[in-house]
Coordinates of C-alpha atoms in Angstrom, one line a residue:
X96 CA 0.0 0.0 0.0
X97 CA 1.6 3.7 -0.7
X98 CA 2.1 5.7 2.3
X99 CA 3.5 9.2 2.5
X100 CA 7.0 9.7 3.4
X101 CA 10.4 11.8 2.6
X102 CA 12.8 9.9 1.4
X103 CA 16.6 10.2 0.3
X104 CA 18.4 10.0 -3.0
X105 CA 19.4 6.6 -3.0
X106 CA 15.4 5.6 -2.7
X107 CA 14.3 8.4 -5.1
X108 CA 17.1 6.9 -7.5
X109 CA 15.5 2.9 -7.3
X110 CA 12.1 4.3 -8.1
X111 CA 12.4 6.4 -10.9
X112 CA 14.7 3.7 -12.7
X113 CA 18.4 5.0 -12.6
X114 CA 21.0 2.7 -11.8
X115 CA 23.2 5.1 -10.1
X116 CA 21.9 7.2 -7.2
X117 CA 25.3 9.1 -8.4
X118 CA 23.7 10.0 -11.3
X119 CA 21.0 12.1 -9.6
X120 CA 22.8 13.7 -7.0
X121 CA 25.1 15.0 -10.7
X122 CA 21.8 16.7 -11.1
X123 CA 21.2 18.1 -7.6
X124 CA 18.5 15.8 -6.7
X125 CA 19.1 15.2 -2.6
X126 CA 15.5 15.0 -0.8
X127 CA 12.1 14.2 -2.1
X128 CA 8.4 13.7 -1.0
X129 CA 5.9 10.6 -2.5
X130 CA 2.4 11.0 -1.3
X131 CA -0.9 9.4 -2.8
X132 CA -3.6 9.9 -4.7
X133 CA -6.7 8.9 -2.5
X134 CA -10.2 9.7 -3.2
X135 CA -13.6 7.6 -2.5
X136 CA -11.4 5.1 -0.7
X137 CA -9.4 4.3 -3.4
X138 CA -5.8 5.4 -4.3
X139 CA -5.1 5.6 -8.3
X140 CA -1.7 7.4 -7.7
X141 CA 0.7 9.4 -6.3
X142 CA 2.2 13.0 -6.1
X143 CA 6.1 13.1 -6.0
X144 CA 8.0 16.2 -5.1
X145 CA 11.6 16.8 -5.3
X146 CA 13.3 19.3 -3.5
X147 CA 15.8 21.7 -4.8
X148 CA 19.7 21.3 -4.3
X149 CA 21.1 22.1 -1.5
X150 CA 17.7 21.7 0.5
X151 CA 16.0 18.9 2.2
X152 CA 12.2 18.1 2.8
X153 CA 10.9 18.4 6.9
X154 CA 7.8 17.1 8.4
X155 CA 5.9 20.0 8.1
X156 CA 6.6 20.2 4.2
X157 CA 5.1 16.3 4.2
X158 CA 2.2 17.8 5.8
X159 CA 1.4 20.9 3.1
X160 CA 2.5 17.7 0.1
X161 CA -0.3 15.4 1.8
X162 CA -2.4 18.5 1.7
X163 CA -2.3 19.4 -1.9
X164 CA -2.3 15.9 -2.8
X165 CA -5.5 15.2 -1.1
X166 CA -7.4 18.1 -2.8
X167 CA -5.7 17.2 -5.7
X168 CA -7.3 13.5 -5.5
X169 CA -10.5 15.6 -4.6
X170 CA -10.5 17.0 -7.9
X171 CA -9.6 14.3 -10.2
X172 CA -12.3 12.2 -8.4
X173 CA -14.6 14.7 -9.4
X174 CA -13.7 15.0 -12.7
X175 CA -14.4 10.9 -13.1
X176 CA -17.3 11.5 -11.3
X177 CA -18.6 13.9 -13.8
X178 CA -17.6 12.1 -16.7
X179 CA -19.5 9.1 -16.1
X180 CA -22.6 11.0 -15.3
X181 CA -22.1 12.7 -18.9
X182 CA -22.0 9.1 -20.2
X183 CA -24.4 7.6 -18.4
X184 CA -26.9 10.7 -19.7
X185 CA -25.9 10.4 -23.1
X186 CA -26.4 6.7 -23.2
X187 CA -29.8 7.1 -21.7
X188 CA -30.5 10.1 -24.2
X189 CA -29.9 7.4 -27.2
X190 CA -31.6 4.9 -25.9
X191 CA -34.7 7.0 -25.7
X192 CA -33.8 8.0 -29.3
X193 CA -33.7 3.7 -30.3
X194 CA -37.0 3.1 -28.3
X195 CA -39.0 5.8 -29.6
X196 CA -37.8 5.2 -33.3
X197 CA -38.1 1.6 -33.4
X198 CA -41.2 1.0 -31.3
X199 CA -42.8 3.5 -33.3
X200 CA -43.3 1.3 -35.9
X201 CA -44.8 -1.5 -35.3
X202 CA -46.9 -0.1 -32.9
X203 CA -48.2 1.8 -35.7
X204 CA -48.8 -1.1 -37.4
X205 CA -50.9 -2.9 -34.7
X206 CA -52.8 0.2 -35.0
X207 CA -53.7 -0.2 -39.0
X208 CA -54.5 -3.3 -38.4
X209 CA -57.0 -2.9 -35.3
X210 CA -58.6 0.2 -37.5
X211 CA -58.9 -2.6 -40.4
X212 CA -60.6 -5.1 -39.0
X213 CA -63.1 -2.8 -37.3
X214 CA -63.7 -1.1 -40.5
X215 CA -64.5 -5.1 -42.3
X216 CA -68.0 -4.6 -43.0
X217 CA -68.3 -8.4 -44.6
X218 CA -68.3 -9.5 -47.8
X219 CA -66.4 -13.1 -49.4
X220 CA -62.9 -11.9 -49.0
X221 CA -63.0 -10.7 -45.2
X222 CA -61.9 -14.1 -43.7
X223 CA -59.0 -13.8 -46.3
X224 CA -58.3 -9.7 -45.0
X225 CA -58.3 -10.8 -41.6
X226 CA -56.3 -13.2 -41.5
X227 CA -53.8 -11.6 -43.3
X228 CA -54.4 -8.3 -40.9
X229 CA -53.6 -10.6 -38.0
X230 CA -50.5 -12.2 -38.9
X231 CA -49.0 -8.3 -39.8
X232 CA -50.5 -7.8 -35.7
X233 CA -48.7 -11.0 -34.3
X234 CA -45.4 -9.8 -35.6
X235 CA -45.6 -6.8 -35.1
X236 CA -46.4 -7.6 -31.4
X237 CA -43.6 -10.5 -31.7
X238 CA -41.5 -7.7 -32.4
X239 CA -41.9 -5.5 -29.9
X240 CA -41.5 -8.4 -27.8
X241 CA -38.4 -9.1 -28.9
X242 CA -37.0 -5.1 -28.5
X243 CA -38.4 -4.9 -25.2
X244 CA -37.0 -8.1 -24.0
X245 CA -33.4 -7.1 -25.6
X246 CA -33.4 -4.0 -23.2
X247 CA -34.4 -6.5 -20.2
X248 CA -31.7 -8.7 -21.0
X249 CA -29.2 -6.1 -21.1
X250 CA -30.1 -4.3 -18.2
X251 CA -29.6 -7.3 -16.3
X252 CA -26.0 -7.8 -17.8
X253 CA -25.0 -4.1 -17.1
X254 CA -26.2 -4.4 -13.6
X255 CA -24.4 -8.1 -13.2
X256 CA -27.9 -9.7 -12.2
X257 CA -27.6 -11.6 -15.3
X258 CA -29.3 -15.1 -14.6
X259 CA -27.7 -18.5 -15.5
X260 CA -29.0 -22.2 -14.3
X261 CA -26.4 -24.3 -15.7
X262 CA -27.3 -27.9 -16.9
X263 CA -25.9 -30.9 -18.7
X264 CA -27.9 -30.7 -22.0
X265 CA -27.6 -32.6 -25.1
X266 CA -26.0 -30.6 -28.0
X267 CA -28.0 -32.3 -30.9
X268 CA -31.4 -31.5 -29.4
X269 CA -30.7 -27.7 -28.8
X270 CA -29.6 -27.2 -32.3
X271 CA -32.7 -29.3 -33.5
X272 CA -34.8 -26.7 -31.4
X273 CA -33.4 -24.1 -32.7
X274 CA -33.4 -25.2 -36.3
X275 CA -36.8 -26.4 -36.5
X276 CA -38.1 -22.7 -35.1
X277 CA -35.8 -20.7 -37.8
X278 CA -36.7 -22.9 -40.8
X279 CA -39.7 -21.9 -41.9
X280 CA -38.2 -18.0 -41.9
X281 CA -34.8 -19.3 -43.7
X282 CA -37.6 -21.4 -46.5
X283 CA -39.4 -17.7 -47.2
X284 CA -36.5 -16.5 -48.4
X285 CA -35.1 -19.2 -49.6
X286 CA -32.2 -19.9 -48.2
X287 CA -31.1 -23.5 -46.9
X288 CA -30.7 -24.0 -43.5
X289 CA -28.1 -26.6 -43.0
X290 CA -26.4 -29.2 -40.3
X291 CA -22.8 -30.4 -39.7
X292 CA -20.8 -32.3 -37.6
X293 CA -23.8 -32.8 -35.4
X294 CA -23.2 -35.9 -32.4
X295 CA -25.9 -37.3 -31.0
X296 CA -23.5 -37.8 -27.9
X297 CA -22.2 -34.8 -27.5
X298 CA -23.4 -32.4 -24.2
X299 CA -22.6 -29.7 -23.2
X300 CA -23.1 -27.7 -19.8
X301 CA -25.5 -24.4 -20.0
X302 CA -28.4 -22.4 -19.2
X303 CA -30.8 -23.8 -22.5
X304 CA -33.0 -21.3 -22.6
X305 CA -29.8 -18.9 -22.9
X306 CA -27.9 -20.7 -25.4
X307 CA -31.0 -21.1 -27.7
X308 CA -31.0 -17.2 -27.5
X309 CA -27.3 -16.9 -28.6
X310 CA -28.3 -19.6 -31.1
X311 CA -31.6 -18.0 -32.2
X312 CA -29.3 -14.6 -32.6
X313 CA -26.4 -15.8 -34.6
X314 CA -28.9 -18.0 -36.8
X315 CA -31.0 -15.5 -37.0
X316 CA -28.5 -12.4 -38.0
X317 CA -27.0 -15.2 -41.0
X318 CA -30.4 -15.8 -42.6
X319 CA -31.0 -11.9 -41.9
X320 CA -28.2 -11.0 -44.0
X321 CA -28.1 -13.8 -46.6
X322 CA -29.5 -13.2 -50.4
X323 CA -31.6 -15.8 -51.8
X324 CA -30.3 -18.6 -52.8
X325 CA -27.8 -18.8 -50.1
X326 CA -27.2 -20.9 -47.5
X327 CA -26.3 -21.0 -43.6
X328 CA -24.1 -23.6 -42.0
X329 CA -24.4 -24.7 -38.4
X330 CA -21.4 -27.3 -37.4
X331 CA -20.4 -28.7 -34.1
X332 CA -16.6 -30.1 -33.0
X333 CA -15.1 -31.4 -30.0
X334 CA -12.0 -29.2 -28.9
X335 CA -10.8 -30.8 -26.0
X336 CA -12.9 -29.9 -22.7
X337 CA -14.9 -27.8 -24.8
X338 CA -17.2 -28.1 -27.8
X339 CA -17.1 -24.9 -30.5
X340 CA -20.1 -24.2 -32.6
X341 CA -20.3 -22.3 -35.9
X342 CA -22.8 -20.6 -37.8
X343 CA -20.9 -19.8 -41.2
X344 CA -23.5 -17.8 -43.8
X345 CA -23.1 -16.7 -47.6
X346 CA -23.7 -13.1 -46.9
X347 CA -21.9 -10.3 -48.1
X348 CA -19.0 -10.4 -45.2
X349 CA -18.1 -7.7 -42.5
X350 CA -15.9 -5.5 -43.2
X351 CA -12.2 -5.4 -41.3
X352 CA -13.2 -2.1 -39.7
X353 CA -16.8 -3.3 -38.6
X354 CA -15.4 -6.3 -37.3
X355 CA -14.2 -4.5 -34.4
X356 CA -17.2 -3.2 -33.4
X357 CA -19.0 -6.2 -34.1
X358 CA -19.9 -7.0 -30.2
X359 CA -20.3 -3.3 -29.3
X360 CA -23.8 -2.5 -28.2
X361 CA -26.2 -0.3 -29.9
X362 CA -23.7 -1.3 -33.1
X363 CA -25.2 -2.4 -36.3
X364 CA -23.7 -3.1 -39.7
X365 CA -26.7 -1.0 -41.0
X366 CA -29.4 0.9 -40.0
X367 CA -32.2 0.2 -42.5
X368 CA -35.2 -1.7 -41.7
X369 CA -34.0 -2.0 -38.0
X370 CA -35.6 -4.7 -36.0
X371 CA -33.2 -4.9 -32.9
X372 CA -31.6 -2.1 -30.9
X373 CA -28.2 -3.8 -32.0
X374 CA -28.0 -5.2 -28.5
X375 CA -28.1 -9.1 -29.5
X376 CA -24.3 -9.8 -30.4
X377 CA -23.7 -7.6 -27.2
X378 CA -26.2 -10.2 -25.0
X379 CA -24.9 -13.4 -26.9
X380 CA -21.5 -12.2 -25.9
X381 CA -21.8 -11.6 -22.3
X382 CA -24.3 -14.8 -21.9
X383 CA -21.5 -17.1 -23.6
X384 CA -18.8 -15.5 -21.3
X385 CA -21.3 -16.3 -18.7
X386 CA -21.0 -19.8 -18.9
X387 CA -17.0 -19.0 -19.3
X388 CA -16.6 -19.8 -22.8
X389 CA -15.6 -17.5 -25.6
X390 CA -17.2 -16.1 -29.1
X391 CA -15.4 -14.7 -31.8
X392 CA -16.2 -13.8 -35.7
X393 CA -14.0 -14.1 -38.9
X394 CA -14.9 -12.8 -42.2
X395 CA -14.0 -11.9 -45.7
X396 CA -15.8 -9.2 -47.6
X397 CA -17.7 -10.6 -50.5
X398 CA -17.3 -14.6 -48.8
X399 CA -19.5 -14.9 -45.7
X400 CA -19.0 -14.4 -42.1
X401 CA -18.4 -17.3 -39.6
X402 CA -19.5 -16.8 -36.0
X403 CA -18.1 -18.7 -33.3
X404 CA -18.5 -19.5 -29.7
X405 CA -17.6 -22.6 -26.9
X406 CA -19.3 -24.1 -24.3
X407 CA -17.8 -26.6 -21.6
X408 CA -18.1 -30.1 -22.1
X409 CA -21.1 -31.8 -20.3
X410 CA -21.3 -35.1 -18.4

């Protein structure tokens, strides 16, 4: 722990690096005061003074140096503090801005659709209308759902209250759950939804319901950003104690300087047709490092992107 305290050369020499306490006496360096930084309970550095030659530091200069360093400290403390307010007010300023601008939309749809089907006065085709109104209501609603409980999630993970009931589970039937859910979306745009490497054997040790969200993301972002035509990959491998799953799509790629920012919350590649606040890499991240494995993403412009991440080996 730092203290306060004078100290000779020869100390002054060792701390600063110089091999030869020679070397700074050359230089008129005989007496010198270290005091800390301390603020909040917590020290985060330290004041040093050095006296001119031919004088050397007394109690009562320590006291003035503890002084200065402690208002000092004050200061700097205060600064932080003022900092992080700024940030937490602008993050709460943009995500007002994402809320209102992306649950404006389908809310405004639920709305043309209620107006709609109170307006159906009859007729042979209004089974046919409503039906069709109703399915533009459930996903809307299933969208807004899916914003609102992307906020919940992350909330959780910013205040560390994130919730994880580990389990031995079997690989092959989380990936079958998952698969089954995404097909019919990955069949309307035609794009084949495949399997590899899959072992019936295999298990692995998670929260389910949490892993089929990291799965539901990653599968979900590859058949988001793949033409038609294209295809989406999910494999499995044993590495060791671990097992690593991929889900490689035939999308346009991310660039070198988006990959960076590719786990950043609030981030997205683009912002058309936003359905997400850009918070579900961000929550697949921290849910995966939850269970302490890791996730990662290569890619090459124009060839796909490949998204990775490892789970511990079940009993």
């Amino acid at each position: 722990e730092l203290k306060s305290g004078i100290s000779d050369v020869s100390w002054l020499g060792e701390a600063l690096g110089f091999e030869e306490p020679g070397v700074l006496r050359g230089l008129g360096m005989q007496s010198y005061m270290c005091v800390p930084l301390t603020a909040s309970g917590k020290t985060f550095g330290a004041m040093v003074f050095v006296a001119a030659p031919g004088r050397h530091y007394a109690p009562d200069d320590l006291l003035l140096a503890e002084e200065l360093a402690r208002r000092a400290a004050l200061a700097i403390d205060n600064a932080r503090l003022y900092e992080q307010a700024q940030t937490a007010i602008r993050m709460r300023e943009e995500i007002l801005a994402i809320v209102s601008h992306d649950l404006r939309s389908p809310l405004s749809m639920i709305q043309m659709g209620v107006d709609q089907l109170l307006s159906e006065t009859g007729g042979s085709d209004q089974r046919a209308m409503t039906s069709r109104t109703a399915e533009r209501i459930r996903r809307a609603s299933a969208r807004m759902i899916h914003l609102i409980s992307d906020l919940l999630d992350f909330s959780s993970i910013e205040a560390g209250q994130l919730r994880i009931e580990v389990a031995s589970h079997d690989a092959d039937e989380l990936l079958t759950e998952v698969v089954e859910a995404l097909q019919p979306h990955a069949g309307e745009k035609g794009i084949r939804l495949e399997r590899e490497g899959a072992d019936s054997r295999l298990r692995v040790r998670c929260d389910r319901e949490r892993i089929v969200q990291v799965f539901s993301n990653l599968i979900g972002n590859a058949i988001k950003f793949t033409g038609e035509g294209g295809s989406v990959m999910i494999r499995t491998r044993l590495e060791g104690d671990r097992v690593v799953f991929s889900v490689s799509d035939t999308g346009p790629g991310i660039s070198e300087e988006n990959l960076s920012h590719i786990f950043d919350r609030y981030w997205q590649v683009t912002r058309r047709a936003r359905e997400s606040f850009g918070l579900g890499l961000a929550i697949s991240k921290a849910i995966v490092e939850s269970h302490g494995g890791a996730i990662w993403v290569e890619s090459t412009v124009g060839q796909g992107a490949t998204f990775f991440f490892t789970l511990p080996l079940g009993a």
